[in-house]
Short mmCIF file of C-alpha atoms in Angstrom, two decimals:
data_model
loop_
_atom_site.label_atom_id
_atom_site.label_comp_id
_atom_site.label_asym_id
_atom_site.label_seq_id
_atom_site.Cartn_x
_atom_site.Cartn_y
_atom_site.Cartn_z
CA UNK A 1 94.80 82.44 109.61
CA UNK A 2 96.25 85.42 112.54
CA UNK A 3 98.31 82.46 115.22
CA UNK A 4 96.35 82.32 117.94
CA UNK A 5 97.42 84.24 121.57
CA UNK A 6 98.91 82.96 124.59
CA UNK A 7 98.51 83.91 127.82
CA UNK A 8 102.02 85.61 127.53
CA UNK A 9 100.68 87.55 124.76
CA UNK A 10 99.48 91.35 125.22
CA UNK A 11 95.78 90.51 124.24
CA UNK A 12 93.63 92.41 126.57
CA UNK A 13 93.44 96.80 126.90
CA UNK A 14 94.39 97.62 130.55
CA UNK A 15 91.57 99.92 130.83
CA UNK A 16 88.16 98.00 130.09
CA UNK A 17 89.90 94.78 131.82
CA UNK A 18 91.31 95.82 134.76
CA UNK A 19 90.43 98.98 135.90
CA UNK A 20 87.05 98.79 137.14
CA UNK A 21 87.98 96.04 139.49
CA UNK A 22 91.22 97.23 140.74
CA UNK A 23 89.13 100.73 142.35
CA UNK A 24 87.03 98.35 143.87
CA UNK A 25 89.08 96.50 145.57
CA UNK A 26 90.85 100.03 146.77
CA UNK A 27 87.68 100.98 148.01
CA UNK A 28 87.70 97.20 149.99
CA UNK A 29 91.09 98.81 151.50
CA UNK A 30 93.32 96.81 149.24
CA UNK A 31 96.68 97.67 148.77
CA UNK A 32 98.09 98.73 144.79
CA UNK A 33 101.30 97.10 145.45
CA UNK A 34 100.00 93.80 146.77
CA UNK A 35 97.26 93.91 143.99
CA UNK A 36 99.82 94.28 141.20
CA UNK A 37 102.63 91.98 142.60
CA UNK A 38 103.62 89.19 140.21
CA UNK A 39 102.07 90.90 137.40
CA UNK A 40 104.05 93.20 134.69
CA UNK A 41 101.56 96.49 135.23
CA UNK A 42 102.76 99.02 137.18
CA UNK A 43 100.72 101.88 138.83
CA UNK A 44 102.04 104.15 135.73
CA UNK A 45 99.87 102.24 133.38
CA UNK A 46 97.06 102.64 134.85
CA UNK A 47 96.30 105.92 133.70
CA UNK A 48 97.90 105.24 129.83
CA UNK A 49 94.29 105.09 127.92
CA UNK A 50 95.23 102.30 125.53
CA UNK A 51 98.22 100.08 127.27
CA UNK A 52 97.76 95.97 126.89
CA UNK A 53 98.53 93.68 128.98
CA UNK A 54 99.04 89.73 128.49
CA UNK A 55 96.58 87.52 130.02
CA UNK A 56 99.02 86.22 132.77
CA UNK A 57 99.18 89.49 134.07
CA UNK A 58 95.35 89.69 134.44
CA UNK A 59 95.11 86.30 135.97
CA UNK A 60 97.45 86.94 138.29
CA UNK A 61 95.77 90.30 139.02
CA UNK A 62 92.38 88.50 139.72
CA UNK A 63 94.38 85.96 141.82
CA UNK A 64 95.75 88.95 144.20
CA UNK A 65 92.22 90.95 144.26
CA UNK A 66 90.48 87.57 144.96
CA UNK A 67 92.80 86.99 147.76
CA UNK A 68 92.82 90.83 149.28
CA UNK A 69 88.83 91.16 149.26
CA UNK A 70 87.96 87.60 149.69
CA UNK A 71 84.23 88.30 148.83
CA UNK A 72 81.82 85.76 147.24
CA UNK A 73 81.02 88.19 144.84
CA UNK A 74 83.42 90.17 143.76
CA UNK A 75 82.81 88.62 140.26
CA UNK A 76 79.29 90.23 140.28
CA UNK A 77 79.92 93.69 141.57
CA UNK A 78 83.04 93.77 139.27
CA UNK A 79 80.59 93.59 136.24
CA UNK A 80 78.05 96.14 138.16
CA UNK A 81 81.04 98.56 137.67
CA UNK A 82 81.33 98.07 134.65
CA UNK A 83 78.57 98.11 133.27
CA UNK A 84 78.10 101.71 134.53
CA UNK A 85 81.37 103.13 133.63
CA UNK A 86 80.55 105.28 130.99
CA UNK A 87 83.80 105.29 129.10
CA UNK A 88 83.82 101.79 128.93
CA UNK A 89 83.57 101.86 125.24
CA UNK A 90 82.29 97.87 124.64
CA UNK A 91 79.97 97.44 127.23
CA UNK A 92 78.52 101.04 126.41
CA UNK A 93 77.85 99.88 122.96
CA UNK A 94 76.33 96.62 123.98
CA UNK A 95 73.63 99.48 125.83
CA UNK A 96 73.02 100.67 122.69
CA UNK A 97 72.49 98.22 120.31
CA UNK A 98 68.47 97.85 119.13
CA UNK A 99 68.10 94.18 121.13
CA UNK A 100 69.53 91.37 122.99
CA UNK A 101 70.00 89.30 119.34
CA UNK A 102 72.19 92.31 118.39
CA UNK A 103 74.01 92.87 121.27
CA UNK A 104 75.19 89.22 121.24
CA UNK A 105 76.32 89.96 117.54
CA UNK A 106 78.01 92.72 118.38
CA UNK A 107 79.93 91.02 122.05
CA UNK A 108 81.22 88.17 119.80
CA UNK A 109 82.75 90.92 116.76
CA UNK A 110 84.40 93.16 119.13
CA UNK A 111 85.50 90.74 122.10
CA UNK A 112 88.96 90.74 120.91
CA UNK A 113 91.00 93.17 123.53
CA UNK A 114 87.94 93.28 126.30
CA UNK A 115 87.15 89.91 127.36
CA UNK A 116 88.61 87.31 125.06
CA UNK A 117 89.12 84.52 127.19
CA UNK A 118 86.37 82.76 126.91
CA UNK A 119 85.16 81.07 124.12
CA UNK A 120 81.07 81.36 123.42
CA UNK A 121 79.49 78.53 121.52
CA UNK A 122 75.72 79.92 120.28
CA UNK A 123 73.65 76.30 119.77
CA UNK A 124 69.83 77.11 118.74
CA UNK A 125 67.24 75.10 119.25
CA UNK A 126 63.34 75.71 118.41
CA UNK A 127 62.80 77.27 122.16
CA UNK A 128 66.46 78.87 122.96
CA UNK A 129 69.37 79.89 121.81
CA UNK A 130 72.54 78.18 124.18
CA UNK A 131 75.98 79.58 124.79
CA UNK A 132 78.17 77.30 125.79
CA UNK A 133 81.27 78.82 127.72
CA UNK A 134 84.59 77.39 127.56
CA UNK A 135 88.09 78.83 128.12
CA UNK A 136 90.12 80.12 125.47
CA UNK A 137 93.35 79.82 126.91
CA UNK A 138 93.91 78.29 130.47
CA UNK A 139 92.94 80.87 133.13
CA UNK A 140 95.65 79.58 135.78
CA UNK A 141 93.07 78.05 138.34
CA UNK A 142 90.48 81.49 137.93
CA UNK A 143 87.76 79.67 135.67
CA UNK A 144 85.46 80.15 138.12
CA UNK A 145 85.46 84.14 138.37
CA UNK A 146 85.96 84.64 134.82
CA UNK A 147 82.82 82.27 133.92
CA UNK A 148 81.00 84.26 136.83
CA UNK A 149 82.01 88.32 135.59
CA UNK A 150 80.91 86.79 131.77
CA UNK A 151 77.97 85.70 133.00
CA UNK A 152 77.42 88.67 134.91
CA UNK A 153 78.24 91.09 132.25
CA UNK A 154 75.29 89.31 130.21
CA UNK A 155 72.35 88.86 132.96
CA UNK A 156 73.51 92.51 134.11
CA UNK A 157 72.71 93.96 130.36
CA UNK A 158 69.52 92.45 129.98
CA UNK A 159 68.36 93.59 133.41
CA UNK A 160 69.43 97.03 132.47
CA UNK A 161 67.92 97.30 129.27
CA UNK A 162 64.66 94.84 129.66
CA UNK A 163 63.50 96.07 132.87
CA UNK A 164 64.55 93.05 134.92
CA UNK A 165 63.24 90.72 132.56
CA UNK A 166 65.50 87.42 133.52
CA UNK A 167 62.24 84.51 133.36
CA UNK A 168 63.21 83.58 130.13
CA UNK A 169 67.09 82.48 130.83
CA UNK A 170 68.33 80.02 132.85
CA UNK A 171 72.01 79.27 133.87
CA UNK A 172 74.22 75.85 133.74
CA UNK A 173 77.62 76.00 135.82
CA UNK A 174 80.32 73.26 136.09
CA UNK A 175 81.43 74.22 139.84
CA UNK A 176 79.69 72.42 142.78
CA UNK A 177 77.26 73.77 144.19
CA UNK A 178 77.96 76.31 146.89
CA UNK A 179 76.59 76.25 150.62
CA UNK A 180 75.26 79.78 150.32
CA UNK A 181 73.89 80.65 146.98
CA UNK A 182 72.32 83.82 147.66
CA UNK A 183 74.81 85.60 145.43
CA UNK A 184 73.38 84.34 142.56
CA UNK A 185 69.63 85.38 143.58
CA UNK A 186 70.94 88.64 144.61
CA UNK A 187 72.81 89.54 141.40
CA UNK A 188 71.35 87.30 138.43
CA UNK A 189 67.38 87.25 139.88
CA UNK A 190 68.12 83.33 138.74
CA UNK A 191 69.46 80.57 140.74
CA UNK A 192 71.97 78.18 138.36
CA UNK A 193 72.04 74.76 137.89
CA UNK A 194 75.63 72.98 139.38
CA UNK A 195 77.67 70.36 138.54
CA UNK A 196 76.54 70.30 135.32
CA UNK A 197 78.75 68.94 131.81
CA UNK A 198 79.68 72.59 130.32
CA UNK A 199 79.07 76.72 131.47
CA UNK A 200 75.91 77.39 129.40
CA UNK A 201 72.99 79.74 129.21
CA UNK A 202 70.10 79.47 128.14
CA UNK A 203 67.94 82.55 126.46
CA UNK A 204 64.34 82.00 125.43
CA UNK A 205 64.33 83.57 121.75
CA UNK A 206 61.31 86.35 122.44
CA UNK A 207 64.03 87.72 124.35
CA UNK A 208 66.28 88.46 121.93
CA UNK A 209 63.99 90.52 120.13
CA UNK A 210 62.32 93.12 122.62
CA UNK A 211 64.00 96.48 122.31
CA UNK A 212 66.74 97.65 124.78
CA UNK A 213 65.46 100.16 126.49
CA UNK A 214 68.49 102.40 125.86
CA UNK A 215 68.91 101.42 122.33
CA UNK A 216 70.32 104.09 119.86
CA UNK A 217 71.45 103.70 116.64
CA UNK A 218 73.78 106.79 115.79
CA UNK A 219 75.92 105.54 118.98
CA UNK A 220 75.90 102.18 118.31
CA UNK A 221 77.05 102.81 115.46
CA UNK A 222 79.67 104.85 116.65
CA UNK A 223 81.09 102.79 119.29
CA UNK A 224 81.49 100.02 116.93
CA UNK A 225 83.26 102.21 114.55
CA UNK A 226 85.89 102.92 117.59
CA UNK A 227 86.14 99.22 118.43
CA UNK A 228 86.72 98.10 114.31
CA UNK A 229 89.73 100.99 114.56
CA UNK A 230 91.19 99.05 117.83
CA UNK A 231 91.11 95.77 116.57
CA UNK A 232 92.63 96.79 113.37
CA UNK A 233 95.37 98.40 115.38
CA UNK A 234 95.47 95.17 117.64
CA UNK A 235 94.54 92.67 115.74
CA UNK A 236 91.42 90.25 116.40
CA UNK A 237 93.42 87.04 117.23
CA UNK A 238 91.50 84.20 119.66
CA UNK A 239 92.89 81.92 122.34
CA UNK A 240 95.06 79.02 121.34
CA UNK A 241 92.46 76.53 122.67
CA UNK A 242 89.67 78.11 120.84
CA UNK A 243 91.62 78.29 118.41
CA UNK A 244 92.57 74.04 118.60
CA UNK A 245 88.84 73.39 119.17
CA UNK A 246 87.40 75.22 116.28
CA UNK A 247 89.78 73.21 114.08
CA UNK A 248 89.56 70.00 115.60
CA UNK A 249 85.02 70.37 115.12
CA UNK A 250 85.49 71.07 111.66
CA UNK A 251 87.54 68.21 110.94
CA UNK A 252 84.85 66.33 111.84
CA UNK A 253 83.91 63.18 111.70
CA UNK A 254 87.71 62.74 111.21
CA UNK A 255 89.75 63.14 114.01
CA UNK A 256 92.38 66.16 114.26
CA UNK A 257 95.94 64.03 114.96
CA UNK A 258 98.13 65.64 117.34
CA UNK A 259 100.88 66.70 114.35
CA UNK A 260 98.14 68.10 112.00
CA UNK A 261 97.21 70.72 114.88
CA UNK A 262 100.90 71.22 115.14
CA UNK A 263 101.93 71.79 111.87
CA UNK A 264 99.17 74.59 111.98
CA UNK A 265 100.66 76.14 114.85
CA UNK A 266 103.73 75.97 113.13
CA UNK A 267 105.64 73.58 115.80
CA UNK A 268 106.51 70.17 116.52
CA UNK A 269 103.43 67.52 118.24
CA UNK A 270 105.77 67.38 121.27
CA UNK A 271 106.10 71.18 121.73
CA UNK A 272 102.06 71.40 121.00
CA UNK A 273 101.83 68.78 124.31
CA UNK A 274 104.18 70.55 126.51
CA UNK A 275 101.89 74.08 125.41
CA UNK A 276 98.95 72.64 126.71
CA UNK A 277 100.43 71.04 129.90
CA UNK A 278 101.36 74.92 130.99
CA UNK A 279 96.88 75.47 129.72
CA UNK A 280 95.72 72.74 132.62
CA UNK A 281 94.83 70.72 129.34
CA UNK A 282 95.96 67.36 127.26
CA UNK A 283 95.04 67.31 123.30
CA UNK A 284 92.87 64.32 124.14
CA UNK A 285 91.20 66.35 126.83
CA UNK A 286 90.43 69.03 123.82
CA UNK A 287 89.12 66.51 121.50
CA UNK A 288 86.75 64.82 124.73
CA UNK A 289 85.22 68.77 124.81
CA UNK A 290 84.46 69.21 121.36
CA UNK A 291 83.23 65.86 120.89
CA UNK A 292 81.16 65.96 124.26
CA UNK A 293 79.68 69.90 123.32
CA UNK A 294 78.67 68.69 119.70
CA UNK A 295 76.69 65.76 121.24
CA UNK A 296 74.82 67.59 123.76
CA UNK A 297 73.79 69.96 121.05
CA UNK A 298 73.23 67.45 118.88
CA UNK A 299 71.01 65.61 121.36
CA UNK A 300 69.59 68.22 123.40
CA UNK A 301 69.04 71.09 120.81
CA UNK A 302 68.46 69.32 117.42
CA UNK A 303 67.04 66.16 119.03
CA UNK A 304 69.34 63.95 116.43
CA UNK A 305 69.32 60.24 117.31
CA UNK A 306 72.06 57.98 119.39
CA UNK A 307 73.04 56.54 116.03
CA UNK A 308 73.08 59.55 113.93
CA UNK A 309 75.82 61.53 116.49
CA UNK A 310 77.99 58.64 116.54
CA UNK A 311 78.42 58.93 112.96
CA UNK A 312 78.30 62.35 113.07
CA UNK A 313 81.42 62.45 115.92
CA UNK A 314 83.65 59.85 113.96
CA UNK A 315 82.68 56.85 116.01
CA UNK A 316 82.37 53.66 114.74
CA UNK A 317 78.87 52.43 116.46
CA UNK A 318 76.30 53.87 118.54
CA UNK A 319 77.54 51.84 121.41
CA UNK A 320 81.43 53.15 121.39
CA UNK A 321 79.63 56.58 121.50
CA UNK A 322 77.08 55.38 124.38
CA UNK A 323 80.25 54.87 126.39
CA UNK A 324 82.26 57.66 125.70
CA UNK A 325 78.75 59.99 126.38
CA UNK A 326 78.84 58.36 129.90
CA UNK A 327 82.20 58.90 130.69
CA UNK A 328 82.26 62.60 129.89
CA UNK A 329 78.96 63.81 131.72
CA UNK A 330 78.46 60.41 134.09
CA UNK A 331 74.56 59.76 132.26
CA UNK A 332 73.63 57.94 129.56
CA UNK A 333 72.97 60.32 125.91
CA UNK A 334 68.79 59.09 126.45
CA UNK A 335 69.03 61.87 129.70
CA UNK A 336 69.37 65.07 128.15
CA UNK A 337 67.17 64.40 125.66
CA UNK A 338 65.14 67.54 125.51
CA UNK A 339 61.42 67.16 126.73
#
C-alpha cells in the first residue's frame, strides 16, 4: 500500500487549492506578502499551472486569509469561486457528470491533489445516504473552514445543477452553534444541526438520481481522463489518519495495537505517538472515532441492536459499550436510534 502523506508532504496542486481564494481575498484588499508569509509559495508559483504544495503551506495560507478578511464566510464564497472557475478541472467535471450519485463517485476517485484532507465516510441507510467528515491529517486548528468550503463545494453543486433543490439534505456540524447563523441560510438554503458527535450530511437517495442539469458525457469523460493522468503523475496517496482509521475499522472486532499500526508505517510505536501529537490527535483518540462512527452507523443507519455493536466493536458486553457510547457523544446508544 502507497505510505500515506503528511502535512509536510506536497499533496495538493497550487492552482485548484489555492488560487481561487487568494484573488478573493486581494479583492478584500489583502496584501500577497502577508497572505503568503510562513508558507513555502511564493508569488512566482502562482502562475506555474501544475506546482504542489504541502498541506502546511495551505493551512497556514487559510490561517493568514482568515485573519486578513476576517469574514464569517469566507469558507462559502471561497467555494462560490470555485465552483465557477472554469478551468478548475475537478469541480468542472463534478458539473458534468449525469447525477448527484455519480458526481460523489467521481469527488471520492479524483480527490487526491484537490481537496484531500478530509476523509468522507458514505453510510446508507433505507432513506439516505450519510457522509461522515473527518480529517485526514490534522488541519493545524482550521477544521472548521475546511469542513465548511467541503460542505460548501457539495450544497453549491447540487444547487447549481438541481435547480436549488436542497429539501432533501440536511447538515450535522461538531462546532457550537454560532450567534448569527445567517451564513448558513444564505449560502446552503439549510440551517445545520451543532454540537453534534461527527461532520455529516445527510442526502435523501431520490436525489442522487435526478439529472444534473449540466450533465454531459463526452466532457465528463474527458475531465476524468485529465485527472487519471495527474494522479498517475502524483500519485493517489491519503492522509496518515485516514490512512490509521481505515486500518484500525478493518481490524475489527480486534483492536489495532499501537506497534501493529507502526510497523505498517514502517516506524517505531513511540515515533507513531510523537506523529500524532504534531496531528492534535492520540492513537486512543483514533480508535474512540472509528469505534464511535461505526456505532452510530450501526445504530442509526442499519438499526443493529445494543448487543449486536458491542460485539461487533470488540467489546466484551453490551454494558462496557453502553458506557463508552456515552462518553463519546454524552447520550445513551437508545437516542439516535433512527425513528
Amino acid at each position: 500500500m502507497t505510505a500515506p502523506f503528511d502535512s509536510e508532504d506536497k499533496c495538493l496542486w497550487l492552482a485548484s487549492s489555492c488560487q481561487d481564494l487568494i484573488a478573493l481575498c486581494l479583492r478584500r484588499d489583502a496584501d500577497l506578502n502577508r497572505l503568503l508569509s510562513g508558507t513555502r509559495i511564493f508569488p512566482a508559483n502562482l502562475a506555474v499551472e501544475h506546482h504542489r504544495i504541502a498541506a502546511r503551506d495551505w493551512l497556514n495560507l487559510v490561517r493568514n486569509c482568515r485573519r486578513q478578511v476576517p469574514v464569517d464566510d469566507l469558507a462559502f464564497m471561497t467555494a462560490d469561486a470555485m465552483l465557477a472557475n472554469r478551468d478548475h478541472a475537478f469541480l468542472q467535471m463534478l458539473q458534468c457528470a449525469p447525477d448527484l450519485g455519480s458526481a460523489l463517485r467521481a469527488w471520492h476517485r479524483h480527490r487526491a491533489g484537490f481537496l484531500p484532507l478530509v476523509q468522507v465516510s458514505p453510510a446508507g441507510s433505507d432513506r439516505d445516504l450519510s457522509l461522515h467528515l473527518r480529517p485526514a491529517i490534522g488541519l493545524q486548528g482550521q477544521d472548521a473552514f475546511v469542513t465548511e468550503l467541503t460542505v460548501s463545494l457539495l450544497i453549491g453543486l447540487v444547487r447549481h445543477q438541481l435547480d436549488d433543490a436542497t429539501s432533501g439534505i440536511s447538515i450535522e456540524l461538531t462546532t457550537q452553534r454560532p450567534a448569527d447563523i445567517e451564513s448558513y441560510r444564505l449560502h446552503w438554503r439549510i440551517e445545520p444541526s451543532f454540537d453534534a458527535p461527527v461532520n455529516r450530511v445527510r442526502i435523501a437517495y431520490p436525489l442522487l438520481f435526478r439529472p444534473f442539469a449540466g450533465s454531459d458525457a463526452q466532457r465528463f469523460a474527458q475531465l476524468q481522463a485529465g485527472l487519471r493522468a495527474l494522479s498517475r503523475h502524483s500519485g493517489r496517496r491519503i492522509g496518515l489518519l485516514e490512512f490509521l482509521r481505515r486500518r484500525m475499522r478493518r481490524a475489527l472486532p480486534q483492536l489495532l495495537g499501537l506497534e501493529q499500526a507502526a510497523a505498517a508505517l514502517s516506524m517505531s510505536g513511540s515515533s507513531l505517538k510523537r506523529l500524532l501529537k504534531q496531528h492534535g490527535v492520540s492513537y486512543g483518540e483514533l480508535i474512540d472515532e472509528v469505534r464511535s462512527e461505526l456505532a452510530w452507523t450501526l445504530l442509526r443507519e442499519q438499526r443493529w441492536s445494543n448487543p449486536r455493536v458491542a460485539e461487533r466493536l470488540g467489546y466484551a458486553n453490551e454494558h462496557n459499550f453502553r458506557r463508552a457510547f456515552k462518553r463519546w457523544t454524552g447520550r445513551p446508544p437508545s437516542a439516535v436510534l433512527a425513528p
